[in-house]
């Protein structure tokens, strides 16, 4: 039984792959095949197969739940295991001392129809240089890409969504397809925007990494859903043909998006992206898709080996990495610092600079946010209730759909925009109340002086008391 209450079976002496009991290519189908092989000319009845599945599910429920991983997992000794997705069950085990290909994975994996096999890595020249030769991006962007690809195989941290940005003709879709097929190959690496949250959850449950192609506008529900997929999400739904049984889908995914305008990113999502600009491809250097696919398949084993080399170096130093200040995607930032320490790069500094640009682009794409910025620029400091704020802001002649309709929505929008506003030097304080008997919540918007860096968060008291750890001056309290 998996930790999300799904029954699986593992072949004795075979690959360490968990096979579902009832799904396509599951145990039920294999039992039917074995019965037909053992008794030529006969097939097992549907009732007999259903009874067998019920018994096996009962056996699974008597066992303690175990983690079942998709494409990547963490071994008990801390090593990272990457499933090659081949029929023989081989995997790559990466630790701080290096990487190796093993015949049987040390952790359980599950497979899905959205997965494709990954070639075994092979040391063959400079794999990173071979990958860079296929891409139209500068050295700074390429190094950030390498760090993102390496972090994508670390299963227990949030990964920023990789946004490939550029005008038409920059090869955004093809580049994103390559990136996904390096991390988690799939026959459908590029996908359209899902129509609703349930369709998205099914896609995310079946792939470790996936790309949403040609994103022009992102509705609020999808923006929130992508944010949750970056940091970890779970969906509970009613099981088919039941009244009270539920199905649980949990996932933390690696995402890529392609877009022309980064202003389509909402505030929360803008803080969870790594933006890479692709350069326009000259007509004399443009290659056909078939030629590019052939070149990518030829260099992919060497590229994987080079990326696993970098990952091994990162795992060796990551436990000792400490940052003076922690950005929003703190775990990913530590990985960038580890990459910089081992490779001599500056990906963390470049990522922080790019994140500030993304925040500015997201603000410029939000009319309400721009109106707030203009109000503070004019007043210096503005204070009042959410209702007074709506009255103070000039309403556009054509009201955008995201413009708050009442004071409650306006207060919520200001709160959500606070991180982006801080990135351009505007602080938001909503902790004060009016002094009259109504005790209305006040919004205080302040422009940070130019010689003072923008605040990362409002001032607050320490969250934890300043006490010495047990064994350094304190004693264990007596139990009563």
Short mmCIF file of N, CA and C in Angstrom, two decimals, residues 296-397:
data_model
loop_
_atom_site.label_atom_id
_atom_site.label_comp_id
_atom_site.label_asym_id
_atom_site.label_seq_id
_atom_site.Cartn_x
_atom_site.Cartn_y
_atom_site.Cartn_z
N UNK A 296 19.84 16.14 -30.72
CA UNK A 296 19.55 16.02 -29.29
C UNK A 296 19.67 14.58 -28.82
N UNK A 297 19.14 13.64 -29.58
CA UNK A 297 19.23 12.23 -29.19
C UNK A 297 20.68 11.76 -29.18
N UNK A 298 21.50 12.31 -30.06
CA UNK A 298 22.91 11.90 -30.12
C UNK A 298 23.69 12.37 -28.90
N UNK A 299 23.38 13.57 -28.40
CA UNK A 299 24.16 14.10 -27.28
C UNK A 299 23.50 13.85 -25.92
N UNK A 300 22.28 13.33 -25.89
CA UNK A 300 21.56 13.21 -24.62
C UNK A 300 22.30 12.34 -23.60
N UNK A 301 22.86 11.18 -23.93
CA UNK A 301 23.59 10.42 -22.91
C UNK A 301 24.74 11.20 -22.29
N UNK A 302 25.49 11.94 -23.10
CA UNK A 302 26.61 12.73 -22.56
C UNK A 302 26.10 13.89 -21.73
N UNK A 303 25.00 14.51 -22.14
CA UNK A 303 24.43 15.62 -21.37
C UNK A 303 23.96 15.12 -20.01
N UNK A 304 23.29 13.96 -19.98
CA UNK A 304 22.83 13.41 -18.71
C UNK A 304 24.00 13.12 -17.79
N UNK A 305 25.07 12.54 -18.33
CA UNK A 305 26.25 12.25 -17.51
C UNK A 305 26.83 13.53 -16.92
N UNK A 306 26.91 14.60 -17.71
CA UNK A 306 27.45 15.86 -17.22
C UNK A 306 26.55 16.46 -16.14
N UNK A 307 25.23 16.38 -16.33
CA UNK A 307 24.31 16.90 -15.32
C UNK A 307 24.39 16.09 -14.03
N UNK A 308 24.53 14.77 -14.13
CA UNK A 308 24.68 13.96 -12.93
C UNK A 308 26.00 14.26 -12.22
N UNK A 309 27.03 14.60 -12.98
CA UNK A 309 28.29 15.03 -12.36
C UNK A 309 28.07 16.28 -11.51
N UNK A 310 27.37 17.27 -12.07
CA UNK A 310 27.09 18.50 -11.33
C UNK A 310 26.22 18.20 -10.11
N UNK A 311 25.22 17.33 -10.28
CA UNK A 311 24.35 16.98 -9.16
C UNK A 311 25.14 16.32 -8.03
N UNK A 312 26.08 15.44 -8.37
CA UNK A 312 26.90 14.80 -7.34
C UNK A 312 27.73 15.85 -6.59
N UNK A 313 28.28 16.81 -7.30
CA UNK A 313 29.04 17.88 -6.65
C UNK A 313 28.14 18.70 -5.72
N UNK A 314 26.90 18.96 -6.16
CA UNK A 314 25.96 19.73 -5.35
C UNK A 314 25.62 18.97 -4.07
N UNK A 315 25.34 17.67 -4.18
CA UNK A 315 25.00 16.88 -3.00
C UNK A 315 26.15 16.82 -2.01
N UNK A 316 27.39 16.90 -2.50
CA UNK A 316 28.54 16.82 -1.60
C UNK A 316 28.65 18.06 -0.71
N UNK A 317 28.27 19.23 -1.23
CA UNK A 317 28.46 20.47 -0.46
C UNK A 317 27.16 21.04 0.08
N UNK A 318 26.00 20.56 -0.39
CA UNK A 318 24.72 21.18 -0.03
C UNK A 318 24.47 21.20 1.48
N UNK A 319 24.79 20.15 2.24
CA UNK A 319 24.50 20.23 3.69
C UNK A 319 25.21 21.38 4.38
N UNK A 320 26.33 21.84 3.86
CA UNK A 320 27.06 22.92 4.50
C UNK A 320 26.77 24.30 3.95
N UNK A 321 25.86 24.42 3.00
CA UNK A 321 25.55 25.71 2.38
C UNK A 321 24.64 26.51 3.30
N UNK A 322 25.03 27.72 3.60
CA UNK A 322 24.22 28.64 4.39
C UNK A 322 24.15 29.98 3.67
N UNK A 323 22.95 30.57 3.61
CA UNK A 323 22.75 31.84 2.94
C UNK A 323 22.53 32.95 3.97
N UNK A 324 23.07 34.13 3.70
CA UNK A 324 22.89 35.26 4.60
C UNK A 324 21.43 35.70 4.64
N UNK A 325 20.78 35.69 3.51
CA UNK A 325 19.36 36.03 3.44
C UNK A 325 18.68 34.99 2.55
N UNK A 326 17.47 34.62 2.92
CA UNK A 326 16.76 33.56 2.21
C UNK A 326 15.67 34.17 1.34
N UNK A 327 15.75 34.01 0.02
CA UNK A 327 14.68 34.48 -0.86
C UNK A 327 13.46 33.58 -0.76
N UNK A 328 12.44 33.87 -1.57
CA UNK A 328 11.17 33.13 -1.50
C UNK A 328 11.40 31.63 -1.74
N UNK A 329 12.09 31.27 -2.82
CA UNK A 329 12.39 29.87 -3.12
C UNK A 329 13.72 29.51 -2.46
N UNK A 330 13.69 29.38 -1.12
CA UNK A 330 14.93 29.27 -0.35
C UNK A 330 15.69 27.98 -0.66
N UNK A 331 14.98 26.85 -0.77
CA UNK A 331 15.66 25.58 -1.02
C UNK A 331 16.35 25.59 -2.38
N UNK A 332 15.66 26.14 -3.38
CA UNK A 332 16.27 26.24 -4.70
C UNK A 332 17.46 27.18 -4.68
N UNK A 333 17.37 28.25 -3.90
CA UNK A 333 18.48 29.19 -3.80
C UNK A 333 19.70 28.51 -3.20
N UNK A 334 19.51 27.61 -2.24
CA UNK A 334 20.64 26.88 -1.66
C UNK A 334 21.29 25.98 -2.71
N UNK A 335 20.48 25.39 -3.58
CA UNK A 335 21.03 24.57 -4.66
C UNK A 335 21.86 25.45 -5.60
N UNK A 336 21.35 26.64 -5.92
CA UNK A 336 22.12 27.55 -6.77
C UNK A 336 23.45 27.92 -6.12
N UNK A 337 23.42 28.17 -4.81
CA UNK A 337 24.66 28.50 -4.11
C UNK A 337 25.64 27.33 -4.15
N UNK A 338 25.11 26.11 -4.05
CA UNK A 338 25.98 24.93 -4.13
C UNK A 338 26.55 24.78 -5.53
N UNK A 339 25.76 25.06 -6.56
CA UNK A 339 26.26 25.01 -7.93
C UNK A 339 27.37 26.05 -8.11
N UNK A 340 27.14 27.25 -7.61
CA UNK A 340 28.16 28.30 -7.73
C UNK A 340 29.45 27.91 -7.02
N UNK A 341 29.30 27.30 -5.85
CA UNK A 341 30.47 26.93 -5.06
C UNK A 341 31.31 25.86 -5.76
N UNK A 342 30.65 24.93 -6.45
CA UNK A 342 31.38 23.82 -7.08
C UNK A 342 31.80 24.12 -8.51
N UNK A 343 31.08 25.01 -9.20
CA UNK A 343 31.37 25.28 -10.61
C UNK A 343 32.03 26.64 -10.84
N UNK A 344 32.07 27.48 -9.80
CA UNK A 344 32.64 28.80 -9.99
C UNK A 344 31.75 29.74 -10.76
N UNK A 345 30.43 29.56 -10.71
CA UNK A 345 29.48 30.40 -11.43
C UNK A 345 28.86 31.43 -10.49
N UNK A 346 27.88 32.18 -10.99
CA UNK A 346 27.16 33.18 -10.20
C UNK A 346 25.66 33.07 -10.46
N UNK A 347 25.13 31.85 -10.46
CA UNK A 347 23.72 31.65 -10.80
C UNK A 347 22.79 32.24 -9.76
N UNK A 348 23.16 32.21 -8.47
CA UNK A 348 22.28 32.75 -7.44
C UNK A 348 22.09 34.25 -7.62
N UNK A 349 23.17 34.98 -7.86
CA UNK A 349 23.05 36.42 -8.07
C UNK A 349 22.24 36.72 -9.32
N UNK A 350 22.47 35.97 -10.39
CA UNK A 350 21.72 36.20 -11.63
C UNK A 350 20.24 35.86 -11.44
N UNK A 351 19.94 34.81 -10.66
CA UNK A 351 18.55 34.43 -10.41
C UNK A 351 17.83 35.52 -9.62
N UNK A 352 18.48 36.08 -8.62
CA UNK A 352 17.85 37.14 -7.83
C UNK A 352 17.60 38.38 -8.69
N UNK A 353 18.54 38.71 -9.57
CA UNK A 353 18.34 39.87 -10.45
C UNK A 353 17.20 39.62 -11.43
N UNK A 354 17.14 38.41 -11.98
CA UNK A 354 16.05 38.09 -12.91
C UNK A 354 14.70 38.07 -12.21
N UNK A 355 14.67 37.61 -10.96
CA UNK A 355 13.41 37.57 -10.21
C UNK A 355 12.85 38.97 -10.02
N UNK A 356 13.74 39.94 -9.77
CA UNK A 356 13.28 41.33 -9.63
C UNK A 356 12.67 41.83 -10.93
N UNK A 357 13.25 41.46 -12.07
CA UNK A 357 12.70 41.87 -13.36
C UNK A 357 11.34 41.24 -13.60
N UNK A 358 11.19 39.95 -13.21
CA UNK A 358 9.90 39.28 -13.39
C UNK A 358 8.83 39.97 -12.56
N UNK A 359 9.19 40.37 -11.33
CA UNK A 359 8.22 41.06 -10.48
C UNK A 359 7.77 42.36 -11.11
N UNK A 360 8.71 43.10 -11.70
CA UNK A 360 8.36 44.36 -12.36
C UNK A 360 7.45 44.11 -13.55
N UNK A 361 7.75 43.08 -14.34
CA UNK A 361 6.90 42.76 -15.50
C UNK A 361 5.50 42.37 -15.05
N UNK A 362 5.42 41.60 -13.96
CA UNK A 362 4.11 41.19 -13.46
C UNK A 362 3.30 42.40 -12.99
N UNK A 363 3.97 43.36 -12.35
CA UNK A 363 3.27 44.57 -11.91
C UNK A 363 2.77 45.38 -13.09
N UNK A 364 3.60 45.50 -14.12
CA UNK A 364 3.19 46.29 -15.28
C UNK A 364 2.01 45.65 -16.01
N UNK A 365 1.81 44.36 -15.83
CA UNK A 365 0.66 43.70 -16.45
C UNK A 365 -0.58 43.73 -15.60
N UNK A 366 -0.53 44.40 -14.42
CA UNK A 366 -1.68 44.46 -13.51
C UNK A 366 -2.10 45.92 -13.35
N UNK A 367 -3.22 46.33 -13.94
CA UNK A 367 -3.63 47.74 -13.85
C UNK A 367 -3.85 48.21 -12.42
N UNK A 368 -4.38 47.37 -11.55
CA UNK A 368 -4.62 47.77 -10.17
C UNK A 368 -3.30 48.02 -9.44
N UNK A 369 -2.31 47.15 -9.68
CA UNK A 369 -1.00 47.33 -9.06
C UNK A 369 -0.34 48.62 -9.55
N UNK A 370 -0.45 48.91 -10.83
CA UNK A 370 0.15 50.13 -11.36
C UNK A 370 -0.55 51.37 -10.80
N UNK A 371 -1.85 51.27 -10.57
CA UNK A 371 -2.57 52.41 -9.98
C UNK A 371 -2.10 52.62 -8.54
N UNK A 372 -1.86 51.55 -7.80
CA UNK A 372 -1.34 51.67 -6.44
C UNK A 372 0.03 52.35 -6.45
N UNK A 373 0.91 51.90 -7.37
CA UNK A 373 2.25 52.48 -7.45
C UNK A 373 2.19 53.97 -7.78
N UNK A 374 1.30 54.35 -8.71
CA UNK A 374 1.16 55.77 -9.07
C UNK A 374 0.65 56.58 -7.89
N UNK A 375 -0.27 56.02 -7.11
CA UNK A 375 -0.81 56.72 -5.94
C UNK A 375 0.29 56.98 -4.91
N UNK A 376 1.12 55.97 -4.65
CA UNK A 376 2.18 56.13 -3.66
C UNK A 376 3.26 57.08 -4.18
N UNK A 377 3.57 57.00 -5.47
CA UNK A 377 4.55 57.92 -6.04
C UNK A 377 4.11 59.37 -5.87
N UNK A 378 2.80 59.61 -5.97
CA UNK A 378 2.28 60.98 -5.84
C UNK A 378 2.20 61.41 -4.38
N UNK A 379 1.78 60.52 -3.50
CA UNK A 379 1.55 60.90 -2.10
C UNK A 379 2.76 60.65 -1.20
N UNK A 380 3.66 59.75 -1.61
CA UNK A 380 4.77 59.39 -0.74
C UNK A 380 4.37 58.32 0.25
N UNK A 381 3.38 58.64 1.09
CA UNK A 381 2.77 57.68 2.02
C UNK A 381 1.27 57.87 1.97
N UNK A 382 0.56 56.78 1.83
CA UNK A 382 -0.90 56.85 1.81
C UNK A 382 -1.45 55.97 2.92
N UNK A 383 -2.46 56.47 3.64
CA UNK A 383 -3.07 55.71 4.73
C UNK A 383 -4.57 55.85 4.66
N UNK A 384 -5.27 54.74 4.85
CA UNK A 384 -6.72 54.77 4.84
C UNK A 384 -7.28 53.36 4.81
N UNK A 385 -8.59 53.26 4.77
CA UNK A 385 -9.25 51.96 4.70
C UNK A 385 -9.27 51.46 3.26
N UNK A 386 -9.65 50.21 3.09
CA UNK A 386 -9.74 49.66 1.74
C UNK A 386 -10.79 50.39 0.93
N UNK A 387 -11.90 50.79 1.57
CA UNK A 387 -12.93 51.54 0.85
C UNK A 387 -12.41 52.89 0.39
N UNK A 388 -11.66 53.56 1.27
CA UNK A 388 -11.08 54.85 0.89
C UNK A 388 -10.05 54.68 -0.22
N UNK A 389 -9.35 53.56 -0.21
CA UNK A 389 -8.38 53.30 -1.28
C UNK A 389 -9.07 53.19 -2.63
N UNK A 390 -10.19 52.49 -2.66
CA UNK A 390 -10.92 52.36 -3.92
C UNK A 390 -11.39 53.72 -4.42
N UNK A 391 -11.79 54.59 -3.49
CA UNK A 391 -12.24 55.92 -3.90
C UNK A 391 -11.07 56.78 -4.39
N UNK A 392 -9.87 56.57 -3.82
CA UNK A 392 -8.72 57.38 -4.19
C UNK A 392 -8.12 56.99 -5.53
N UNK A 393 -8.34 55.75 -5.95
CA UNK A 393 -7.74 55.28 -7.20
C UNK A 393 -8.64 55.66 -8.38
N UNK A 394 -8.07 56.19 -9.44
CA UNK A 394 -8.88 56.49 -10.63
C UNK A 394 -9.29 55.20 -11.33
N UNK A 395 -10.58 55.03 -11.55
CA UNK A 395 -11.08 53.82 -12.19
C UNK A 395 -10.88 53.94 -13.70
N UNK A 396 -10.27 52.95 -14.35
CA UNK A 396 -10.10 53.01 -15.81
C UNK A 396 -11.44 53.10 -16.52
N UNK A 397 -11.42 53.71 -17.69
CA UNK A 397 -12.65 53.83 -18.47
C UNK A 397 -13.23 52.46 -18.77
#
